[in-house]
Amino acid sequence: MAMSDLPNDLVEEIISRVPVKSIRAVSSTCKNWNTLSNDHSFTRKLFGKTITTKENECLVVMMMDSKVYLMSVNLHRIHKENDDNNIKSSIMHKAKLISLNDDDILNNTYIIFHCNGLLLLLGFTDDGIKLVVTNPHLGQTRWIKPRKANYQFCDKYAIGYEKKKNNSLRTNKMLLFHKESFCFRIYWFEIYNFNSASWNVFYFTRDWELPYSQGVSLKGNTYWFAREINIRGERIDDPPDFLICFDFTTERFGPRLHLPFHSHSDDTVILSSVREEQLAVLIKRFDLWRMEIWVTTKIEPKEVSWNKLFLAVDMIPLITAFQFCNVSFFIDEKKNVVVVLGKDVLNTRNIANIIGNDGYFKQVDLGESTNKYCYPLVCSYVPSSVQIKQATRVMHHHHIVLRAVVRAVRDSDRERKLNNGREHKISRRTRIHERILFRMLKLDEEAIGIRSRSVPRDRYQQGFASSPCRA
């Protein structure tokens, strides 16, 4: 019997016994095996067995004091009265996934995003800001160099994937959304393709802003809370608010998605994911000291619908318990409980605040904070077998054609100069066409991060300001 003829149940059993780091090598021996290993329902089941060991336990990733931890969360025993052990054991360290707090490399790191088993982290160095993408479960790490200047903390970063017709094939991408405009009302963002290690630059207009840097990944796309701005890019009084989605397949921002509430500029609005399938939105009213959480029933890049109010809490009795700024959260749908990560009122300890709809409130001390300005961040975590491929330089077809045209123009110039030692008269139109070609090549190579050696350096530097044209 051939390997491809084995029943799926037997193949699943075989692959499940293979060490994680060797799955890709084993799967490459058979097309059907490779298809199964790339099936996301199978990988979720496989790695769920590998990591999750207890019933009712879910996994989250927390960043605390420049370190990334895998935490197990079990909130199904917290309502037992006067049982402090249950409260303390509801959120526990399971493993340290990765630590980038190396004095010679990074001074501080922050979790930016989780998508499809990959973590995107932002790191501060003495030379600027660096980005690293890692699959903690496979122990793979990849640093991403910026296209030009250093990364800026004020910019927005996200990671997602392009969906193919075959659901098992996905192309991972990173979004770098610049806060500052390229020129009046023209903004720009960059897309990094993991497969080709190339950058693409896009320009667009917008009439909204993203007041908070943290977005949420759902089904390969990214969602942000947004507010409207006027035509000059200035903030307006009591602006409309909504969600904005970036679709990594079309590489475009989608239309406005309505919210079940209206917030004011002093209110706090935070997003979170529910099993990477639905979106949860937390709003804390500044004037009413009331916290509400809404959960979607359906969400797509161009459509959203909301469930009834998931949780509403009067925050006045909790004012002295913790400070409600720079927080992140996740929810437990079955227990109607929200866990809000933050610091205590003295900014000296990391705190998890467990809040129930029935007035239940408990705190879990996560330990002393070594950096009072570094607030804990949390995101859901689903282990996966996604490989972080090594960077390979791949030229687009149009770039190859453009290089050939420029090479032909260069050879034509050389032929004119060598033709009996005489320099022929060149028309103004020909000179303009040459300069446009060289400029196009320069911009295109900057976009994918290379520079052609076939183009003379003086032509590179001249661009549109090339040598004077002759009539």
Short mmCIF file of C-alpha atoms in Angstrom, two decimals:
data_model
loop_
_atom_site.label_atom_id
_atom_site.label_comp_id
_atom_site.label_asym_id
_atom_site.label_seq_id
_atom_site.Cartn_x
_atom_site.Cartn_y
_atom_site.Cartn_z
CA MET A 1 0.00 0.00 0.00
CA ALA A 2 1.34 3.44 -0.97
CA MET A 3 1.66 6.22 1.60
CA SER A 4 -0.97 8.28 -0.23
CA ASP A 5 -3.49 5.43 0.16
CA LEU A 6 -3.39 5.36 3.97
CA PRO A 7 -6.65 6.35 5.71
CA ASN A 8 -6.81 9.89 7.11
CA ASP A 9 -7.27 8.66 10.68
CA LEU A 10 -4.04 6.68 10.47
CA VAL A 11 -2.17 9.60 8.86
CA GLU A 12 -3.36 11.94 11.64
CA GLU A 13 -2.15 9.45 14.23
CA ILE A 14 1.27 9.19 12.55
CA ILE A 15 1.76 12.94 12.21
CA SER A 16 0.58 13.59 15.76
CA ARG A 17 3.47 11.43 17.04
CA VAL A 18 6.10 13.34 15.08
CA PRO A 19 8.07 16.05 16.95
CA VAL A 20 6.80 19.53 16.10
CA LYS A 21 10.02 20.69 14.47
CA SER A 22 10.06 17.65 12.18
CA ILE A 23 6.47 17.83 10.94
CA ARG A 24 7.33 19.87 7.84
CA ALA A 25 10.08 17.43 6.78
CA VAL A 26 7.82 14.40 7.25
CA SER A 27 4.88 16.04 5.46
CA SER A 28 6.99 16.84 2.40
CA THR A 29 7.33 13.10 1.63
CA CYS A 30 3.71 12.87 0.44
CA LYS A 31 1.32 15.37 -1.13
CA ASN A 32 -1.69 14.19 0.90
CA TRP A 33 0.33 14.34 4.12
CA ASN A 34 1.42 17.88 3.32
CA THR A 35 -2.19 18.92 2.69
CA LEU A 36 -3.25 17.48 6.04
CA SER A 37 -0.40 19.15 7.97
CA ASN A 38 -1.38 22.51 6.44
CA ASP A 39 -5.04 22.08 7.36
CA HIS A 40 -5.69 24.56 10.14
CA SER A 41 -8.40 22.53 11.87
CA PHE A 42 -5.94 19.64 12.19
CA THR A 43 -3.08 21.83 13.46
CA ARG A 44 -5.36 23.43 16.05
CA LYS A 45 -6.34 19.97 17.28
CA LEU A 46 -2.76 18.74 17.18
CA PHE A 47 -1.21 21.60 19.12
CA GLY A 48 -4.18 21.82 21.43
CA LYS A 49 -3.31 18.30 22.59
CA THR A 50 0.35 19.25 22.87
CA ILE A 51 -0.07 22.27 25.13
CA THR A 52 -3.49 22.40 26.79
CA THR A 53 -3.64 19.77 29.48
CA LYS A 54 -6.65 20.64 31.61
CA GLU A 55 -10.34 20.91 30.94
CA ASN A 56 -11.79 24.45 30.77
CA GLU A 57 -8.28 25.87 30.43
CA CYS A 58 -7.43 28.43 27.74
CA LEU A 59 -4.10 29.94 26.76
CA VAL A 60 -3.12 33.58 26.50
CA VAL A 61 0.16 35.36 25.92
CA MET A 62 1.12 38.18 28.28
CA MET A 63 3.90 40.73 28.00
CA MET A 64 5.12 41.85 31.39
CA ASP A 65 8.30 43.84 31.97
CA SER A 66 9.80 43.08 28.54
CA LYS A 67 9.23 39.34 28.76
CA VAL A 68 6.64 37.19 27.00
CA TYR A 69 4.87 34.47 28.98
CA LEU A 70 2.43 31.74 28.09
CA MET A 71 -0.30 31.80 30.72
CA SER A 72 -3.00 29.26 31.49
CA VAL A 73 -6.39 30.71 32.45
CA ASN A 74 -9.14 28.74 34.16
CA LEU A 75 -12.01 30.83 35.50
CA HIS A 76 -14.45 28.00 36.22
CA ARG A 77 -13.65 27.81 39.93
CA ILE A 78 -13.46 31.45 40.91
CA HIS A 79 -16.97 31.76 42.33
CA LYS A 80 -16.25 29.39 45.19
CA GLU A 81 -16.55 31.51 48.27
CA ASN A 82 -13.54 32.29 50.44
CA ASP A 83 -11.17 30.12 48.41
CA ASP A 84 -8.12 32.27 47.78
CA ASN A 85 -6.22 29.31 46.35
CA ASN A 86 -8.73 29.06 43.50
CA ILE A 87 -8.31 32.76 42.75
CA LYS A 88 -4.52 32.59 42.73
CA SER A 89 -4.50 29.47 40.55
CA SER A 90 -6.99 30.87 38.02
CA ILE A 91 -4.16 32.60 36.11
CA MET A 92 -0.80 30.87 36.22
CA HIS A 93 2.52 31.00 34.40
CA LYS A 94 2.88 28.03 32.10
CA ALA A 95 6.10 28.84 30.25
CA LYS A 96 8.35 31.69 29.18
CA LEU A 97 7.97 31.78 25.41
CA ILE A 98 10.68 34.26 24.52
CA SER A 99 12.71 36.91 26.28
CA LEU A 100 14.22 39.75 24.29
CA ASN A 101 15.41 41.77 27.25
CA ASP A 102 19.08 41.66 26.25
CA ASP A 103 20.96 44.81 27.26
CA ASP A 104 23.18 44.50 24.20
CA ILE A 105 20.23 44.25 21.79
CA LEU A 106 16.90 45.50 23.14
CA ASN A 107 16.07 47.79 26.01
CA ASN A 108 12.31 47.16 25.97
CA THR A 109 9.92 45.01 23.98
CA TYR A 110 6.19 45.08 23.48
CA ILE A 111 3.71 42.62 22.05
CA ILE A 112 2.16 44.16 19.00
CA PHE A 113 0.20 41.36 17.49
CA HIS A 114 -0.75 37.69 17.46
CA CYS A 115 -2.05 36.05 14.32
CA ASN A 116 -2.18 32.43 13.28
CA GLY A 117 0.37 31.32 15.88
CA LEU A 118 2.86 34.08 15.07
CA LEU A 119 3.82 36.87 17.45
CA LEU A 120 4.94 40.26 16.19
CA LEU A 121 7.02 42.13 18.77
CA LEU A 122 8.32 45.67 18.82
CA GLY A 123 11.75 46.25 20.35
CA PHE A 124 13.55 49.42 21.37
CA THR A 125 17.29 49.72 20.84
CA ASP A 126 19.82 52.51 21.15
CA ASP A 127 19.76 52.78 17.36
CA GLY A 128 16.00 52.92 17.01
CA ILE A 129 13.13 50.44 16.97
CA LYS A 130 13.28 46.90 15.63
CA LEU A 131 10.65 44.33 14.74
CA VAL A 132 10.84 40.60 15.25
CA VAL A 133 8.36 37.90 14.25
CA THR A 134 8.45 34.60 16.08
CA ASN A 135 6.61 31.31 16.29
CA PRO A 136 7.26 30.49 19.97
CA HIS A 137 5.94 26.96 19.68
CA LEU A 138 8.43 26.05 16.94
CA GLY A 139 11.19 28.23 18.40
CA GLN A 140 11.59 30.16 15.12
CA THR A 141 12.48 33.87 15.03
CA ARG A 142 12.93 36.32 12.18
CA TRP A 143 13.99 39.97 12.33
CA ILE A 144 12.44 42.28 9.75
CA LYS A 145 14.52 45.18 8.53
CA PRO A 146 12.72 48.42 7.62
CA ARG A 147 12.60 49.44 3.99
CA LYS A 148 14.27 52.79 4.65
CA ALA A 149 14.43 54.66 7.96
CA ASN A 150 13.97 53.15 11.41
CA TYR A 151 10.58 52.09 12.67
CA GLN A 152 8.58 54.67 14.60
CA PHE A 153 6.59 53.88 17.72
CA CYS A 154 3.78 56.25 16.68
CA ASP A 155 3.10 54.14 13.55
CA LYS A 156 0.67 51.22 13.49
CA TYR A 157 1.84 47.63 13.05
CA ALA A 158 -0.14 44.49 12.31
CA ILE A 159 0.34 41.00 10.96
CA GLY A 160 -2.09 38.94 8.91
CA TYR A 161 -2.32 36.63 5.95
CA GLU A 162 -3.61 36.58 2.40
CA LYS A 163 -6.36 34.04 1.83
CA LYS A 164 -6.03 31.77 -1.18
CA LYS A 165 -8.75 29.77 -2.90
CA ASN A 166 -7.19 26.72 -1.28
CA ASN A 167 -7.65 27.48 2.42
CA SER A 168 -4.52 25.50 3.34
CA LEU A 169 -2.29 27.98 1.46
CA ARG A 170 -1.71 31.31 3.16
CA THR A 171 0.79 34.10 2.61
CA ASN A 172 1.79 35.92 5.79
CA LYS A 173 2.16 39.69 5.54
CA MET A 174 2.98 42.60 7.83
CA LEU A 175 1.35 46.04 7.71
CA LEU A 176 3.23 49.22 8.58
CA PHE A 177 0.78 52.11 8.64
CA HIS A 178 2.46 55.52 8.89
CA LYS A 179 0.79 58.09 11.09
CA GLU A 180 2.15 61.13 9.27
CA SER A 181 0.79 62.04 5.85
CA PHE A 182 2.92 61.82 2.72
CA CYS A 183 1.53 65.18 1.63
CA PHE A 184 -1.74 67.05 2.11
CA ARG A 185 -4.47 64.43 2.80
CA ILE A 186 -2.34 61.69 1.22
CA TYR A 187 -1.33 58.92 3.64
CA TRP A 188 0.76 55.85 3.05
CA PHE A 189 1.34 52.35 4.32
CA GLU A 190 3.75 49.53 3.53
CA ILE A 191 3.19 45.80 3.17
CA TYR A 192 5.94 43.28 3.89
CA ASN A 193 5.56 39.89 2.20
CA PHE A 194 7.14 37.07 4.21
CA ASN A 195 7.57 34.77 1.22
CA SER A 196 9.44 37.23 -1.01
CA ALA A 197 10.94 39.39 1.77
CA SER A 198 9.78 42.42 -0.23
CA TRP A 199 8.08 45.71 0.59
CA ASN A 200 5.24 47.34 -1.36
CA VAL A 201 4.19 50.95 -0.80
CA PHE A 202 0.59 52.22 -1.13
CA TYR A 203 -0.86 55.74 -1.02
CA PHE A 204 -4.45 56.59 -0.13
CA THR A 205 -6.70 59.27 1.33
CA ARG A 206 -8.67 58.93 4.56
CA ASP A 207 -11.03 60.93 6.77
CA TRP A 208 -10.41 59.02 10.00
CA GLU A 209 -7.72 58.44 12.61
CA LEU A 210 -6.75 55.53 14.87
CA PRO A 211 -6.54 56.93 18.41
CA TYR A 212 -5.18 53.70 19.88
CA SER A 213 -2.20 51.77 18.55
CA GLN A 214 -3.39 48.26 19.44
CA GLY A 215 -5.52 46.49 16.85
CA VAL A 216 -6.91 42.95 16.80
CA SER A 217 -6.41 40.16 14.28
CA LEU A 218 -9.40 38.08 13.21
CA LYS A 219 -9.38 35.52 10.40
CA GLY A 220 -6.21 37.00 8.94
CA ASN A 221 -7.48 40.61 8.89
CA THR A 222 -6.90 43.48 11.32
CA TYR A 223 -9.49 45.68 13.04
CA TRP A 224 -9.00 49.06 14.72
CA PHE A 225 -11.20 51.48 16.58
CA ALA A 226 -11.36 54.72 14.56
CA ARG A 227 -12.76 58.25 14.81
CA GLU A 228 -13.63 60.70 12.06
CA ILE A 229 -11.45 63.75 11.34
CA ASN A 230 -12.15 66.73 9.12
CA ILE A 231 -10.85 67.34 5.62
CA ARG A 232 -7.69 69.01 6.96
CA GLY A 233 -6.86 66.08 9.20
CA GLU A 234 -7.87 67.98 12.34
CA ARG A 235 -9.90 66.54 15.17
CA ILE A 236 -13.51 67.59 15.52
CA ASP A 237 -15.82 67.86 18.52
CA ASP A 238 -17.79 64.71 19.30
CA PRO A 239 -16.72 62.84 16.11
CA PRO A 240 -18.46 59.70 14.82
CA ASP A 241 -16.67 56.49 15.83
CA PHE A 242 -16.55 53.12 14.10
CA LEU A 243 -14.33 50.14 13.25
CA ILE A 244 -11.91 50.01 10.32
CA CYS A 245 -10.66 46.73 8.86
CA PHE A 246 -7.51 46.15 6.85
CA ASP A 247 -7.94 43.23 4.45
CA PHE A 248 -4.60 41.49 3.85
CA THR A 249 -5.97 39.72 0.77
CA THR A 250 -6.96 42.88 -1.11
CA GLU A 251 -4.33 44.99 0.73
CA ARG A 252 -6.91 47.73 1.26
CA PHE A 253 -8.79 49.37 4.14
CA GLY A 254 -12.48 48.54 4.17
CA PRO A 255 -15.56 50.70 4.80
CA ARG A 256 -16.69 51.97 8.18
CA LEU A 257 -18.20 49.30 10.43
CA HIS A 258 -20.75 50.53 12.94
CA LEU A 259 -20.40 50.17 16.71
CA PRO A 260 -23.27 49.39 19.13
CA PHE A 261 -22.51 52.59 21.06
CA HIS A 262 -21.14 56.10 20.63
CA SER A 263 -18.06 57.11 22.58
CA HIS A 264 -16.62 60.52 23.48
CA SER A 265 -12.99 61.55 23.27
CA ASP A 266 -12.49 61.06 27.03
CA ASP A 267 -13.88 57.51 26.98
CA THR A 268 -11.61 54.45 26.77
CA VAL A 269 -12.30 51.96 23.98
CA ILE A 270 -10.32 48.69 23.73
CA LEU A 271 -10.60 45.74 21.35
CA SER A 272 -10.01 42.06 21.99
CA SER A 273 -10.65 38.78 20.18
CA VAL A 274 -12.82 35.85 21.24
CA ARG A 275 -11.25 32.56 20.10
CA GLU A 276 -9.95 34.44 17.05
CA GLU A 277 -13.48 34.22 15.65
CA GLN A 278 -15.38 37.17 17.13
CA LEU A 279 -14.52 40.68 18.24
CA ALA A 280 -15.10 42.06 21.74
CA VAL A 281 -15.17 45.81 22.42
CA LEU A 282 -14.75 47.31 25.89
CA ILE A 283 -15.83 50.88 26.58
CA LYS A 284 -15.27 52.64 29.90
CA ARG A 285 -17.36 55.79 30.24
CA PHE A 286 -15.36 58.64 31.68
CA ASP A 287 -18.27 60.63 33.09
CA LEU A 288 -20.48 57.73 34.21
CA TRP A 289 -17.73 55.39 35.45
CA ARG A 290 -19.48 52.53 33.72
CA MET A 291 -17.80 49.70 31.80
CA GLU A 292 -19.56 47.87 28.98
CA ILE A 293 -18.44 44.97 26.78
CA TRP A 294 -20.06 44.07 23.46
CA VAL A 295 -19.36 40.97 21.34
CA THR A 296 -20.00 40.51 17.63
CA THR A 297 -22.17 37.75 16.21
CA LYS A 298 -20.69 38.16 12.72
CA ILE A 299 -17.74 40.17 11.50
CA GLU A 300 -16.21 40.49 8.04
CA PRO A 301 -14.13 43.24 6.39
CA LYS A 302 -17.32 44.88 5.03
CA GLU A 303 -19.99 43.74 7.47
CA VAL A 304 -20.56 43.47 11.22
CA SER A 305 -23.45 42.57 13.52
CA TRP A 306 -23.54 42.74 17.32
CA ASN A 307 -24.92 40.56 20.07
CA LYS A 308 -26.75 41.95 23.03
CA LEU A 309 -24.67 43.61 25.74
CA PHE A 310 -22.27 40.99 27.12
CA LEU A 311 -21.36 42.69 30.40
CA ALA A 312 -22.05 45.99 32.18
CA VAL A 313 -20.32 47.01 35.42
CA ASP A 314 -20.56 50.02 37.71
CA MET A 315 -16.92 51.08 38.19
CA ILE A 316 -17.43 53.51 41.11
CA PRO A 317 -16.87 50.88 43.85
CA LEU A 318 -13.67 49.85 42.07
CA ILE A 319 -12.06 53.28 41.69
CA THR A 320 -9.52 52.66 44.45
CA ALA A 321 -8.78 49.10 43.31
CA PHE A 322 -6.87 49.80 40.08
CA GLN A 323 -6.25 52.49 37.52
CA PHE A 324 -8.12 52.17 34.24
CA CYS A 325 -5.55 53.33 31.68
CA ASN A 326 -3.35 51.47 29.21
CA VAL A 327 -5.20 48.25 29.94
CA SER A 328 -5.94 45.15 27.87
CA PHE A 329 -8.53 42.44 28.44
CA PHE A 330 -10.00 39.10 27.45
CA ILE A 331 -13.36 37.51 28.25
CA ASP A 332 -14.77 34.16 29.25
CA GLU A 333 -18.14 33.80 27.49
CA LYS A 334 -19.33 30.83 29.53
CA LYS A 335 -18.71 32.46 32.91
CA ASN A 336 -19.71 36.02 31.83
CA VAL A 337 -16.41 37.26 33.21
CA VAL A 338 -13.87 39.75 31.92
CA VAL A 339 -10.19 39.81 32.93
CA VAL A 340 -8.63 43.27 32.70
CA LEU A 341 -4.83 43.51 32.85
CA GLY A 342 -3.24 46.63 34.33
CA LYS A 343 -1.35 47.95 37.32
CA ASP A 344 -2.29 48.80 40.86
CA VAL A 345 -2.85 52.40 41.91
CA LEU A 346 0.82 52.73 42.92
CA ASN A 347 2.13 51.44 39.58
CA THR A 348 4.33 48.93 41.41
CA ARG A 349 2.59 45.61 40.67
CA ASN A 350 1.04 43.94 37.64
CA ILE A 351 -2.58 43.09 38.34
CA ALA A 352 -5.26 40.93 36.70
CA ASN A 353 -8.74 42.15 37.63
CA ILE A 354 -11.48 39.51 37.31
CA ILE A 355 -14.86 41.24 36.97
CA GLY A 356 -18.25 39.52 36.73
CA ASN A 357 -21.64 40.78 35.63
CA ASP A 358 -23.13 39.98 39.03
CA GLY A 359 -20.80 42.37 40.86
CA TYR A 360 -18.08 39.79 41.37
CA PHE A 361 -14.60 41.33 41.61
CA LYS A 362 -11.28 39.73 42.52
CA GLN A 363 -7.67 40.63 41.89
CA VAL A 364 -4.79 38.32 40.96
CA ASP A 365 -1.34 39.66 41.75
CA LEU A 366 0.94 38.82 38.81
CA GLY A 367 4.08 40.03 40.53
CA GLU A 368 6.14 43.14 41.08
CA SER A 369 6.60 45.48 38.13
CA THR A 370 10.20 46.44 37.38
CA ASN A 371 9.11 49.17 34.97
CA LYS A 372 6.22 51.35 36.07
CA TYR A 373 5.79 52.67 32.51
CA CYS A 374 5.56 49.21 30.94
CA TYR A 375 1.95 48.06 31.22
CA PRO A 376 1.04 44.38 30.82
CA LEU A 377 -0.50 43.40 27.52
CA VAL A 378 -2.49 40.27 26.75
CA CYS A 379 -3.65 38.50 23.61
CA SER A 380 -5.19 35.12 22.88
CA TYR A 381 -2.79 32.45 21.69
CA VAL A 382 -3.41 29.51 19.37
CA PRO A 383 -0.26 27.44 18.66
CA SER A 384 0.33 26.54 15.03
CA SER A 385 2.84 24.91 12.69
CA VAL A 386 3.28 28.04 10.56
CA GLN A 387 6.90 28.22 9.43
CA ILE A 388 8.79 31.50 9.30
CA LYS A 389 10.56 31.03 6.01
CA GLN A 390 13.99 32.47 5.45
CA ALA A 391 14.05 35.72 3.51
CA THR A 392 14.45 35.23 -0.24
CA ARG A 393 14.80 37.94 -2.83
CA VAL A 394 12.14 37.61 -5.50
CA MET A 395 11.79 40.21 -8.25
CA HIS A 396 8.38 41.00 -9.67
CA HIS A 397 7.90 40.42 -13.40
CA HIS A 398 7.40 44.12 -14.11
CA HIS A 399 10.67 44.90 -12.33
CA ILE A 400 12.60 42.40 -14.46
CA VAL A 401 11.12 43.95 -17.62
CA LEU A 402 11.94 47.45 -16.39
CA ARG A 403 15.56 46.50 -15.73
CA ALA A 404 15.83 45.08 -19.25
CA VAL A 405 14.52 48.32 -20.74
CA VAL A 406 16.97 50.40 -18.72
CA ARG A 407 19.83 48.13 -19.78
CA ALA A 408 18.79 48.60 -23.41
CA VAL A 409 18.79 52.38 -23.00
CA ARG A 410 22.26 52.23 -21.45
CA ASP A 411 23.57 50.10 -24.33
CA SER A 412 22.00 52.52 -26.79
CA ASP A 413 23.85 55.42 -25.14
CA ARG A 414 27.13 53.50 -25.36
CA GLU A 415 26.53 52.74 -29.05
CA ARG A 416 25.87 56.38 -29.85
CA LYS A 417 29.12 57.45 -28.17
CA LEU A 418 31.14 54.81 -30.02
CA ASN A 419 29.65 55.50 -33.44
CA ASN A 420 32.68 56.93 -35.30
CA GLY A 421 33.57 59.00 -32.28
CA ARG A 422 30.65 61.30 -32.94
CA GLU A 423 27.79 62.13 -30.60
CA HIS A 424 24.47 62.15 -32.40
CA LYS A 425 21.82 64.71 -31.63
CA ILE A 426 19.27 63.28 -29.25
CA SER A 427 15.72 64.62 -29.18
CA ARG A 428 14.25 66.19 -26.09
CA ARG A 429 11.50 63.52 -25.99
CA THR A 430 14.07 60.69 -25.92
CA ARG A 431 15.91 62.31 -23.00
CA ILE A 432 12.67 62.72 -21.05
CA HIS A 433 11.73 59.08 -21.64
CA GLU A 434 15.15 57.96 -20.42
CA ARG A 435 14.88 59.99 -17.22
CA ILE A 436 11.38 58.66 -16.53
CA LEU A 437 12.60 55.08 -16.95
CA PHE A 438 15.52 55.57 -14.58
CA ARG A 439 13.24 57.24 -12.03
CA MET A 440 10.70 54.40 -12.25
CA LEU A 441 13.44 51.84 -11.74
CA LYS A 442 14.78 53.67 -8.71
CA LEU A 443 11.35 53.91 -7.05
CA ASP A 444 10.57 50.30 -7.84
CA GLU A 445 13.85 49.01 -6.41
CA GLU A 446 13.39 51.10 -3.27
CA ALA A 447 9.95 49.51 -2.86
CA ILE A 448 11.39 45.96 -2.90
CA GLY A 449 14.61 46.87 -1.14
CA ILE A 450 17.27 46.35 -3.82
CA ARG A 451 19.42 48.45 -6.09
CA SER A 452 20.39 47.51 -9.61
CA ARG A 453 24.10 47.35 -10.40
CA SER A 454 23.35 47.65 -14.11
CA VAL A 455 22.37 51.30 -13.74
CA PRO A 456 25.25 53.84 -13.55
CA ARG A 457 25.47 55.60 -10.18
CA ASP A 458 25.32 59.06 -11.77
CA ARG A 459 22.05 58.15 -13.46
CA TYR A 460 20.71 56.95 -10.09
CA GLN A 461 21.53 60.23 -8.42
CA GLN A 462 20.19 62.37 -11.25
CA GLY A 463 16.67 60.94 -11.52
CA PHE A 464 14.44 63.63 -12.96
CA ALA A 465 17.28 66.16 -12.57
CA SER A 466 19.33 64.47 -15.27
CA SER A 467 21.71 66.08 -17.72
CA PRO A 468 20.31 69.01 -19.73
CA CYS A 469 18.15 68.03 -22.68
CA ARG A 470 19.09 69.01 -26.16
CA ALA A 471 16.61 70.42 -28.60
#
